[in-house]
Amino acid sequence: MHDTQLNELAGRTVLVTGGAGLIGSRIAACLRQVGARPVLLCTLEAYPRHTYRDLFGIDPTDSDVIVGNIQNPDVVRKAVADSDYVIHAAALADVAACTRKPTAAIHTNITGTQVLLDAVAACDRVRRLVFVSSASVYGNGNPEDWARPCEEYRTVRKLLEAVYGRVPPQFHEHTPLRPMSAYANTKAWGETQTALTLGAVGTSYTVVRYFSVYGEPQVIKENSHSWVVAWFATRAALGLPMHLNGGGHQVQDLVHVEDIATATVRALAAPRAHNETINIGTGTPTSIRTVAELVAEQYPGTRFVETPMPPGDPLGGYASTHRMEAVLGWRPTITVKDGVARYADWLDKTPEAIPAWLRAESEAATA
């Protein structure tokens, strides 16, 4: 997409649900860069207040920050009525939390999504909604997708098996969805419901399937295993061993949060993104063990410990990026190696990003 297409967003009001979180706050910064006015709707309950203020740069007293819940129809209707575009990023996005409390996932990710979709469907002003989904909807993929007989494929397969110990699937937007967790299931539902609700009234929408998001200012959450780069780097910074769940053989397509934000804003404005579903990834598979090794380069002497695979975690795969490149005219710019180095540098300069409960664990381990 030519940058001139982003001019359409200049002077427009964009409602970003979940806008105070890691991804939402980066999206808001990107929107400001193109001259749009982001309005952020968020509960401010996923992190301690100082995380929003000091790390994500969110001022709760700002008139463009609405502290509210997307399950509240009155709050949502008013926010939507004043908006030209909507990015729906609000969710209970922690896989482990959704597994422990599926009802909470349903309240936020399903009920909240429906409340928002109803408000958008009833509002003539909204030009497009971008629904934030996840590559977790693919699960472990379709084994039949890997049964191609061509010689070129057999050569690639041998290379992948040599590097990863198995053949990681490449997920295309038409790959059948096989969600393996409550979180993934709510995202698959949200995709379908977005198409049903907005398609019925002719409101433009785009579904973006994020692959594995990482990058500063991401901070870890207690009792979570999401956000592998942040987890590895934070533990390594404290001298704690890195936990390789399942031996670290899972594969992820790691996308820096700045690239995620850029792609999402482009999806708002790209004409070809109308009613499309688009993978947002790099097209490069990276094993969890490789991530650990990259982090260890920043923190020499860090130990690895193999731990069991958490329930609901897929073995992973990587994105087909053909549609993303064709529709958005864009590719991610930050490599995993550079992104890990950037995160470690940020963490060293921002020690307050290391939570007190993990510092206590570190102190107990060395006592």
PDB file of C-alpha atoms in Angstrom, residues 64-170:
ATOM      1  CA  ASP A  64      -9.156  10.325  24.751  1.00  0.00           C
ATOM      2  CA  VAL A  65      -8.783   7.447  27.207  1.00  0.00           C
ATOM      3  CA  ILE A  66     -12.131   5.886  28.154  1.00  0.00           C
ATOM      4  CA  VAL A  67     -11.838   3.666  31.219  1.00  0.00           C
ATOM      5  CA  GLY A  68     -14.647   1.208  30.597  1.00  0.00           C
ATOM      6  CA  ASN A  69     -15.646  -2.312  29.639  1.00  0.00           C
ATOM      7  CA  ILE A  70     -16.620  -3.435  26.132  1.00  0.00           C
ATOM      8  CA  GLN A  71     -19.406  -5.473  27.729  1.00  0.00           C
ATOM      9  CA  ASN A  72     -21.157  -2.196  28.638  1.00  0.00           C
ATOM     10  CA  PRO A  73     -23.477  -1.341  25.716  1.00  0.00           C
ATOM     11  CA  ASP A  74     -23.953   2.315  26.738  1.00  0.00           C
ATOM     12  CA  VAL A  75     -20.206   3.001  26.918  1.00  0.00           C
ATOM     13  CA  VAL A  76     -19.551   1.164  23.663  1.00  0.00           C
ATOM     14  CA  ARG A  77     -22.397   2.776  21.690  1.00  0.00           C
ATOM     15  CA  LYS A  78     -21.264   6.273  22.658  1.00  0.00           C
ATOM     16  CA  ALA A  79     -17.633   5.588  21.770  1.00  0.00           C
ATOM     17  CA  VAL A  80     -18.556   4.011  18.424  1.00  0.00           C
ATOM     18  CA  ALA A  81     -20.943   6.851  17.520  1.00  0.00           C
ATOM     19  CA  ASP A  82     -18.041   9.309  17.683  1.00  0.00           C
ATOM     20  CA  SER A  83     -15.665   7.194  15.573  1.00  0.00           C
ATOM     21  CA  ASP A  84     -14.813   6.913  11.892  1.00  0.00           C
ATOM     22  CA  TYR A  85     -12.928   3.612  12.256  1.00  0.00           C
ATOM     23  CA  VAL A  86     -12.708   0.889  14.899  1.00  0.00           C
ATOM     24  CA  ILE A  87      -9.867  -1.487  15.820  1.00  0.00           C
ATOM     25  CA  HIS A  88     -11.081  -4.243  18.128  1.00  0.00           C
ATOM     26  CA  ALA A  89      -8.036  -5.375  20.098  1.00  0.00           C
ATOM     27  CA  ALA A  90      -9.675  -5.814  23.514  1.00  0.00           C
ATOM     28  CA  ALA A  91      -9.559  -9.412  24.729  1.00  0.00           C
ATOM     29  CA  LEU A  92      -8.605 -11.706  27.530  1.00  0.00           C
ATOM     30  CA  ALA A  93      -5.532 -12.566  25.498  1.00  0.00           C
ATOM     31  CA  ASP A  94      -3.618 -14.802  27.877  1.00  0.00           C
ATOM     32  CA  VAL A  95      -3.951 -18.447  26.797  1.00  0.00           C
ATOM     33  CA  ALA A  96      -3.337 -19.790  30.317  1.00  0.00           C
ATOM     34  CA  ALA A  97      -5.852 -17.388  31.879  1.00  0.00           C
ATOM     35  CA  CYS A  98      -8.503 -18.373  29.332  1.00  0.00           C
ATOM     36  CA  THR A  99      -7.800 -22.062  30.027  1.00  0.00           C
ATOM     37  CA  ARG A 100      -8.160 -21.533  33.785  1.00  0.00           C
ATOM     38  CA  LYS A 101     -11.249 -19.333  33.469  1.00  0.00           C
ATOM     39  CA  PRO A 102     -13.085 -20.059  30.208  1.00  0.00           C
ATOM     40  CA  THR A 103     -16.171 -18.204  31.436  1.00  0.00           C
ATOM     41  CA  ALA A 104     -14.104 -15.017  31.771  1.00  0.00           C
ATOM     42  CA  ALA A 105     -12.860 -15.545  28.213  1.00  0.00           C
ATOM     43  CA  ILE A 106     -16.451 -15.894  27.022  1.00  0.00           C
ATOM     44  CA  HIS A 107     -17.540 -12.710  28.815  1.00  0.00           C
ATOM     45  CA  THR A 108     -14.756 -10.580  27.319  1.00  0.00           C
ATOM     46  CA  ASN A 109     -13.963 -12.211  23.994  1.00  0.00           C
ATOM     47  CA  ILE A 110     -17.466 -13.256  22.960  1.00  0.00           C
ATOM     48  CA  THR A 111     -20.021 -11.121  24.818  1.00  0.00           C
ATOM     49  CA  GLY A 112     -17.835  -8.014  24.600  1.00  0.00           C
ATOM     50  CA  THR A 113     -17.185  -8.587  20.910  1.00  0.00           C
ATOM     51  CA  GLN A 114     -20.896  -8.951  20.187  1.00  0.00           C
ATOM     52  CA  VAL A 115     -21.697  -5.737  22.065  1.00  0.00           C
ATOM     53  CA  LEU A 116     -19.121  -3.908  19.938  1.00  0.00           C
ATOM     54  CA  LEU A 117     -20.276  -5.491  16.666  1.00  0.00           C
ATOM     55  CA  ASP A 118     -23.889  -4.542  17.387  1.00  0.00           C
ATOM     56  CA  ALA A 119     -22.848  -0.937  18.007  1.00  0.00           C
ATOM     57  CA  VAL A 120     -20.783  -0.780  14.817  1.00  0.00           C
ATOM     58  CA  ALA A 121     -23.539  -2.398  12.751  1.00  0.00           C
ATOM     59  CA  ALA A 122     -25.982   0.256  13.978  1.00  0.00           C
ATOM     60  CA  CYS A 123     -23.629   3.170  13.222  1.00  0.00           C
ATOM     61  CA  ASP A 124     -23.518   4.634   9.717  1.00  0.00           C
ATOM     62  CA  ARG A 125     -20.395   6.664  10.494  1.00  0.00           C
ATOM     63  CA  VAL A 126     -17.938   3.744  10.886  1.00  0.00           C
ATOM     64  CA  ARG A 127     -16.054   3.129   7.646  1.00  0.00           C
ATOM     65  CA  ARG A 128     -14.281  -0.082   8.668  1.00  0.00           C
ATOM     66  CA  LEU A 129     -13.691  -2.322  11.671  1.00  0.00           C
ATOM     67  CA  VAL A 130     -10.468  -4.299  12.050  1.00  0.00           C
ATOM     68  CA  PHE A 131     -10.952  -7.402  14.191  1.00  0.00           C
ATOM     69  CA  VAL A 132      -7.778  -8.590  15.888  1.00  0.00           C
ATOM     70  CA  SER A 133      -7.555 -12.371  15.741  1.00  0.00           C
ATOM     71  CA  SER A 134      -4.714 -14.790  16.338  1.00  0.00           C
ATOM     72  CA  ALA A 135      -2.743 -17.502  14.571  1.00  0.00           C
ATOM     73  CA  SER A 136      -3.796 -19.758  17.456  1.00  0.00           C
ATOM     74  CA  VAL A 137      -7.001 -20.407  15.477  1.00  0.00           C
ATOM     75  CA  TYR A 138      -4.940 -22.717  13.211  1.00  0.00           C
ATOM     76  CA  GLY A 139      -3.921 -25.055  16.061  1.00  0.00           C
ATOM     77  CA  ASN A 140      -1.436 -27.582  14.709  1.00  0.00           C
ATOM     78  CA  GLY A 141      -2.673 -27.162  11.161  1.00  0.00           C
ATOM     79  CA  ASN A 142      -3.830 -29.740   8.667  1.00  0.00           C
ATOM     80  CA  PRO A 143      -1.442 -32.682   8.107  1.00  0.00           C
ATOM     81  CA  GLU A 144      -2.872 -33.091   4.598  1.00  0.00           C
ATOM     82  CA  ASP A 145      -1.400 -29.705   3.692  1.00  0.00           C
ATOM     83  CA  TRP A 146       2.028 -31.344   3.956  1.00  0.00           C
ATOM     84  CA  ALA A 147       1.371 -34.210   1.555  1.00  0.00           C
ATOM     85  CA  ARG A 148       2.517 -32.486  -1.626  1.00  0.00           C
ATOM     86  CA  PRO A 149       4.571 -34.828  -3.815  1.00  0.00           C
ATOM     87  CA  CYS A 150       6.784 -32.333  -5.692  1.00  0.00           C
ATOM     88  CA  GLU A 151      10.580 -32.678  -5.493  1.00  0.00           C
ATOM     89  CA  GLU A 152      10.975 -29.054  -4.399  1.00  0.00           C
ATOM     90  CA  TYR A 153       8.700 -29.704  -1.434  1.00  0.00           C
ATOM     91  CA  ARG A 154      10.601 -32.858  -0.446  1.00  0.00           C
ATOM     92  CA  THR A 155      13.845 -30.871  -0.410  1.00  0.00           C
ATOM     93  CA  VAL A 156      12.338 -28.133   1.760  1.00  0.00           C
ATOM     94  CA  ARG A 157      10.840 -30.754   4.071  1.00  0.00           C
ATOM     95  CA  LYS A 158      14.257 -32.358   4.665  1.00  0.00           C
ATOM     96  CA  LEU A 159      15.752 -28.974   5.514  1.00  0.00           C
ATOM     97  CA  LEU A 160      12.957 -28.152   7.957  1.00  0.00           C
ATOM     98  CA  GLU A 161      13.197 -31.561   9.620  1.00  0.00           C
ATOM     99  CA  ALA A 162      16.973 -31.122  10.003  1.00  0.00           C
ATOM    100  CA  VAL A 163      16.571 -27.701  11.629  1.00  0.00           C
ATOM    101  CA  TYR A 164      13.407 -28.162  13.730  1.00  0.00           C
ATOM    102  CA  GLY A 165      13.149 -31.917  14.197  1.00  0.00           C
ATOM    103  CA  ARG A 166       9.761 -31.872  12.470  1.00  0.00           C
ATOM    104  CA  VAL A 167       8.047 -30.096   9.617  1.00  0.00           C
ATOM    105  CA  PRO A 168       6.395 -26.925  10.943  1.00  0.00           C
ATOM    106  CA  PRO A 169       3.241 -26.116   8.994  1.00  0.00           C
ATOM    107  CA  GLN A 170       2.875 -22.919   7.018  1.00  0.00           C
TER     108      GLN A 170
END
